[in-house]
mmCIF file of C-alpha atoms in Angstrom:
data_model
loop_
_atom_site.group_PDB
_atom_site.id
_atom_site.type_symbol
_atom_site.label_atom_id
_atom_site.label_comp_id
_atom_site.label_asym_id
_atom_site.label_seq_id
_atom_site.Cartn_x
_atom_site.Cartn_y
_atom_site.Cartn_z
ATOM 1 C CA UNK I 7 17.805 -19.977 49.868
ATOM 2 C CA UNK I 8 21.464 -21.454 50.411
ATOM 3 C CA UNK I 9 23.782 -19.781 52.779
ATOM 4 C CA UNK I 10 24.680 -16.648 51.005
ATOM 5 C CA UNK I 11 28.282 -16.656 52.037
ATOM 6 C CA UNK I 12 28.869 -20.140 50.795
ATOM 7 C CA UNK I 13 27.224 -19.061 47.335
ATOM 8 C CA UNK I 14 29.878 -16.218 47.034
ATOM 9 C CA UNK I 15 32.621 -18.424 48.417
ATOM 10 C CA UNK I 16 33.481 -16.056 51.337
ATOM 11 C CA UNK I 17 33.745 -16.799 55.139
ATOM 12 C CA UNK I 18 30.953 -15.521 57.386
ATOM 13 C CA UNK I 19 32.000 -12.210 58.773
ATOM 14 C CA UNK I 20 33.833 -11.219 55.673
ATOM 15 C CA UNK I 21 34.312 -7.483 55.124
ATOM 16 C CA UNK I 22 32.183 -5.493 52.743
ATOM 17 C CA UNK I 23 35.228 -5.118 50.303
ATOM 18 C CA UNK I 24 35.804 -9.032 50.491
ATOM 19 C CA UNK I 25 32.071 -9.680 49.639
ATOM 20 C CA UNK I 26 32.089 -7.062 46.783
ATOM 21 C CA UNK I 27 35.222 -8.572 45.289
ATOM 22 C CA UNK I 28 33.905 -11.992 45.475
ATOM 23 C CA UNK I 29 30.570 -10.928 43.777
ATOM 24 C CA UNK I 30 32.439 -9.058 40.906
ATOM 25 C CA UNK I 31 34.599 -12.103 40.327
ATOM 26 C CA UNK I 32 31.589 -14.421 40.129
ATOM 27 C CA UNK I 33 29.478 -12.114 38.020
ATOM 28 C CA UNK I 34 32.242 -11.861 35.402
ATOM 29 C CA UNK I 35 32.518 -15.639 35.160
ATOM 30 C CA UNK I 36 28.580 -16.350 35.121
ATOM 31 C CA UNK I 37 27.029 -13.234 33.447
ATOM 32 C CA UNK I 38 24.492 -14.482 30.940
ATOM 33 C CA UNK I 39 26.253 -12.456 28.124
ATOM 34 C CA UNK I 40 29.344 -14.579 28.716
ATOM 35 C CA UNK I 41 27.703 -17.812 29.861
ATOM 36 C CA UNK I 42 24.165 -18.027 28.595
ATOM 37 C CA UNK I 43 23.443 -21.241 30.373
ATOM 38 C CA UNK I 44 24.374 -19.812 33.776
ATOM 39 C CA UNK I 45 21.137 -17.543 34.124
ATOM 40 C CA UNK I 46 20.047 -19.394 37.364
ATOM 41 C CA UNK I 47 23.556 -19.309 38.805
ATOM 42 C CA UNK I 48 23.684 -15.628 38.154
ATOM 43 C CA UNK I 49 20.398 -14.972 39.884
ATOM 44 C CA UNK I 50 21.535 -17.178 42.883
ATOM 45 C CA UNK I 51 24.842 -14.858 43.091
ATOM 46 C CA UNK I 52 22.723 -11.626 42.908
ATOM 47 C CA UNK I 53 20.363 -12.936 45.678
ATOM 48 C CA UNK I 54 23.178 -13.942 47.869
ATOM 49 C CA UNK I 55 25.113 -10.598 47.580
ATOM 50 C CA UNK I 56 21.782 -8.534 48.138
ATOM 51 C CA UNK I 57 21.081 -10.826 51.288
ATOM 52 C CA UNK I 58 24.569 -10.172 52.589
ATOM 53 C CA UNK I 59 24.616 -6.597 51.994
ATOM 54 C CA UNK I 60 21.076 -5.899 53.410
ATOM 55 C CA UNK I 61 21.902 -8.009 56.548
ATOM 56 C CA UNK I 62 25.432 -7.016 57.272
ATOM 57 C CA UNK I 63 26.024 -3.780 55.729
ATOM 58 C CA UNK I 64 22.476 -2.153 55.813
ATOM 59 C CA UNK I 65 21.571 1.122 57.517
ATOM 60 C CA UNK I 66 23.378 1.511 60.732
ATOM 61 C CA UNK I 67 23.404 4.264 63.412
ATOM 62 C CA UNK I 68 25.881 7.184 63.561
ATOM 63 C CA UNK I 69 27.022 8.352 66.961
ATOM 64 C CA UNK I 70 27.244 12.120 67.639
ATOM 65 C CA UNK I 71 29.978 12.711 69.946
ATOM 66 C CA UNK I 72 29.634 16.370 70.895
ATOM 67 C CA UNK I 73 30.393 15.721 74.498
ATOM 68 C CA UNK I 74 30.463 12.619 76.610
ATOM 69 C CA UNK I 75 27.166 13.528 78.375
ATOM 70 C CA UNK I 76 25.427 14.225 75.025
ATOM 71 C CA UNK I 77 26.055 11.098 73.000
ATOM 72 C CA UNK I 78 23.071 10.070 71.262
ATOM 73 C CA UNK I 79 22.567 7.757 68.297
ATOM 74 C CA UNK I 80 21.357 9.409 65.175
ATOM 75 C CA UNK I 81 19.658 6.876 62.758
ATOM 76 C CA UNK I 82 20.725 7.241 59.117
ATOM 77 C CA UNK I 83 17.721 8.233 56.840
ATOM 78 C CA UNK I 84 15.959 5.231 55.490
ATOM 79 C CA UNK I 85 16.017 5.109 51.721
ATOM 80 C CA UNK I 86 12.424 5.928 50.408
ATOM 81 C CA UNK I 87 11.258 6.524 54.036
ATOM 82 C CA UNK I 88 8.353 8.592 52.651
ATOM 83 C CA UNK I 89 6.846 5.474 50.876
ATOM 84 C CA UNK I 90 4.787 2.787 52.357
ATOM 85 C CA UNK I 91 6.548 -0.431 53.643
ATOM 86 C CA UNK I 92 4.833 -2.341 50.956
ATOM 87 C CA UNK I 93 6.234 -0.262 48.142
ATOM 88 C CA UNK I 94 9.541 -0.311 49.808
ATOM 89 C CA UNK I 95 9.584 -4.028 49.639
ATOM 90 C CA UNK I 96 8.653 -4.120 46.016
ATOM 91 C CA UNK I 97 11.488 -1.791 45.155
ATOM 92 C CA UNK I 98 14.390 -3.390 47.032
ATOM 93 C CA UNK I 99 17.587 -1.620 48.168
ATOM 94 C CA UNK I 100 19.044 -0.548 44.832
ATOM 95 C CA UNK I 101 15.977 1.220 43.396
ATOM 96 C CA UNK I 102 15.244 2.760 46.803
ATOM 97 C CA UNK I 103 18.779 4.270 46.854
ATOM 98 C CA UNK I 104 18.224 5.527 43.187
ATOM 99 C CA UNK I 105 15.162 7.506 44.221
ATOM 100 C CA UNK I 106 15.463 11.328 44.463
ATOM 101 C CA UNK I 107 14.062 12.915 47.753
ATOM 102 C CA UNK I 108 10.348 12.640 47.884
ATOM 103 C CA UNK I 109 10.018 11.106 44.668
ATOM 104 C CA UNK I 110 6.556 9.371 44.391
ATOM 105 C CA UNK I 111 6.315 5.809 43.139
ATOM 106 C CA UNK I 112 3.213 5.330 41.040
ATOM 107 C CA UNK I 113 3.465 1.795 39.673
ATOM 108 C CA UNK I 114 5.902 -1.118 39.924
ATOM 109 C CA UNK I 115 5.881 -3.829 37.257
ATOM 110 C CA UNK I 116 7.818 -6.855 36.225
ATOM 111 C CA UNK I 117 8.923 -6.877 32.642
ATOM 112 C CA UNK I 118 11.846 -7.968 30.428
ATOM 113 C CA UNK I 119 13.899 -6.150 27.928
ATOM 114 C CA UNK I 120 16.218 -7.261 25.140
ATOM 115 C CA UNK I 121 19.215 -7.195 27.421
ATOM 116 C CA UNK I 122 17.699 -8.711 30.608
ATOM 117 C CA UNK I 123 14.766 -11.143 31.106
ATOM 118 C CA UNK I 124 14.179 -9.972 34.669
ATOM 119 C CA UNK I 125 13.431 -6.232 34.944
ATOM 120 C CA UNK I 126 11.760 -4.250 37.856
ATOM 121 C CA UNK I 127 10.146 -1.286 36.070
ATOM 122 C CA UNK I 128 9.032 1.667 38.090
ATOM 123 C CA UNK I 129 6.803 4.587 37.045
ATOM 124 C CA UNK I 130 7.387 7.435 39.361
ATOM 125 C CA UNK I 131 5.961 11.033 39.286
ATOM 126 C CA UNK I 132 9.334 12.240 37.440
ATOM 127 C CA UNK I 133 10.729 9.524 35.429
ATOM 128 C CA UNK I 134 10.908 5.781 34.462
ATOM 129 C CA UNK I 135 13.435 3.590 36.603
ATOM 130 C CA UNK I 136 14.192 0.037 35.930
ATOM 131 C CA UNK I 137 16.393 -2.446 37.462
ATOM 132 C CA UNK I 138 18.001 -5.024 35.380
ATOM 133 C CA UNK I 139 18.208 -8.040 37.848
ATOM 134 C CA UNK I 140 20.973 -9.963 36.172
ATOM 135 C CA UNK I 141 23.267 -7.154 35.099
ATOM 136 C CA UNK I 142 26.479 -7.158 37.053
ATOM 137 C CA UNK I 143 27.055 -3.231 36.901
ATOM 138 C CA UNK I 144 24.969 -0.418 36.032
ATOM 139 C CA UNK I 145 21.889 -2.252 37.014
ATOM 140 C CA UNK I 146 19.579 0.638 37.448
ATOM 141 C CA UNK I 147 18.675 2.958 34.555
ATOM 142 C CA UNK I 148 16.331 5.890 34.393
ATOM 143 C CA UNK I 149 14.635 8.176 31.856
ATOM 144 C CA UNK I 150 12.989 11.487 32.594
ATOM 145 C CA UNK I 151 9.592 12.250 31.137
ATOM 146 C CA UNK I 152 10.904 15.433 29.545
ATOM 147 C CA UNK I 153 13.228 13.230 27.544
ATOM 148 C CA UNK I 154 10.304 11.205 26.027
ATOM 149 C CA UNK I 155 8.935 11.656 22.513
ATOM 150 C CA UNK I 156 6.189 9.040 22.559
ATOM 151 C CA UNK I 157 4.893 6.031 24.611
ATOM 152 C CA UNK I 158 2.653 3.273 23.158
ATOM 153 C CA UNK I 159 1.762 -0.270 23.880
ATOM 154 C CA UNK I 160 0.637 -3.340 22.000
ATOM 155 C CA UNK I 161 -0.554 -6.890 22.927
ATOM 156 C CA UNK I 162 0.747 -10.140 21.400
ATOM 157 C CA UNK I 163 -1.193 -12.408 18.981
ATOM 158 C CA UNK I 164 -2.940 -14.233 21.872
ATOM 159 C CA UNK I 165 -3.566 -10.899 23.915
ATOM 160 C CA UNK I 166 -2.047 -12.589 26.940
ATOM 161 C CA UNK I 167 1.170 -10.497 27.142
ATOM 162 C CA UNK I 168 1.737 -6.843 26.412
ATOM 163 C CA UNK I 169 4.706 -4.607 25.444
ATOM 164 C CA UNK I 170 5.263 -1.004 26.612
ATOM 165 C CA UNK I 171 7.191 0.878 23.887
ATOM 166 C CA UNK I 172 9.051 4.089 24.935
ATOM 167 C CA UNK I 173 10.700 6.395 22.382
ATOM 168 C CA UNK I 174 13.254 8.787 23.763
ATOM 169 C CA UNK I 175 13.778 11.997 21.863
ATOM 170 C CA UNK I 176 17.322 11.237 20.831
ATOM 171 C CA UNK I 177 17.866 7.513 21.232
ATOM 172 C CA UNK I 178 16.511 4.210 20.088
ATOM 173 C CA UNK I 179 13.217 2.961 21.104
ATOM 174 C CA UNK I 180 13.024 0.957 24.423
ATOM 175 C CA UNK I 181 10.575 -1.859 24.957
ATOM 176 C CA UNK I 182 9.463 -3.570 28.121
ATOM 177 C CA UNK I 183 7.812 -6.870 27.279
ATOM 178 C CA UNK I 184 6.223 -9.708 29.262
ATOM 179 C CA UNK I 185 3.697 -7.370 30.792
ATOM 180 C CA UNK I 186 0.066 -8.571 31.545
ATOM 181 C CA UNK I 187 -2.656 -6.726 29.643
ATOM 182 C CA UNK I 188 -3.824 -5.146 32.820
ATOM 183 C CA UNK I 189 -0.156 -3.992 33.711
ATOM 184 C CA UNK I 190 0.357 -2.370 30.315
ATOM 185 C CA UNK I 191 -2.986 -0.508 30.508
ATOM 186 C CA UNK I 192 -2.028 0.733 34.012
ATOM 187 C CA UNK I 193 1.364 1.882 32.698
ATOM 188 C CA UNK I 194 -0.151 3.742 29.762
ATOM 189 C CA UNK I 195 -2.696 5.339 32.019
ATOM 190 C CA UNK I 196 0.168 6.861 34.247
ATOM 191 C CA UNK I 197 2.538 7.760 31.499
ATOM 192 C CA UNK I 198 0.362 9.200 28.822
ATOM 193 C CA UNK I 199 -0.837 12.165 30.740
ATOM 194 C CA UNK I 200 2.588 12.962 32.024
ATOM 195 C CA UNK I 201 4.028 12.895 28.383
ATOM 196 C CA UNK I 202 1.213 15.036 27.269
ATOM 197 C CA UNK I 203 1.884 17.602 30.046
ATOM 198 C CA UNK I 204 5.641 17.644 29.135
ATOM 199 C CA UNK I 205 4.849 18.279 25.471
ATOM 200 C CA UNK I 206 2.706 21.105 26.336
ATOM 201 C CA UNK I 207 5.557 22.728 28.411
ATOM 202 C CA UNK I 208 7.820 22.454 25.403
#
């Protein structure tokens, strides 16, 4: 990857506020909704921003100063620390920070939606979470199982790709496309029992 600072147009050692300002300025200019031909450029901008935030502004230590003799570094809790390292790598910083305490991740899938071609879909023990990779703001969305009316899936004509369709109780249907048949089957296997359990409770 290119030097992330040069991608965002900020000097090395820029403050978190300067990096955030540069990212927002570029995102407004290159977002696919405004400049459809700039999809690759937007992905490059997102990757550079994530690399800088993860490297320079990630978890630090907090120093407790009760007394000079009792100074001890106290590490900040690691987001998703109860999950395996492999799962944490799959989720990335934004999804990890969106998890609730001890929320268990059951399945992580790559998909696409009508408003984002690159979506990381996460099925947890409590809800659906998804990260819209090319969105400049409100990148992470979620939907609790109690809010779902139905889930189903369908395969394309050549049966090479599947679509997970989710119907909330009081909103329009959501579709997560570009899933492999195996991924679609795994998603339905996790979601259907949870939906039936919620319906029995209501």
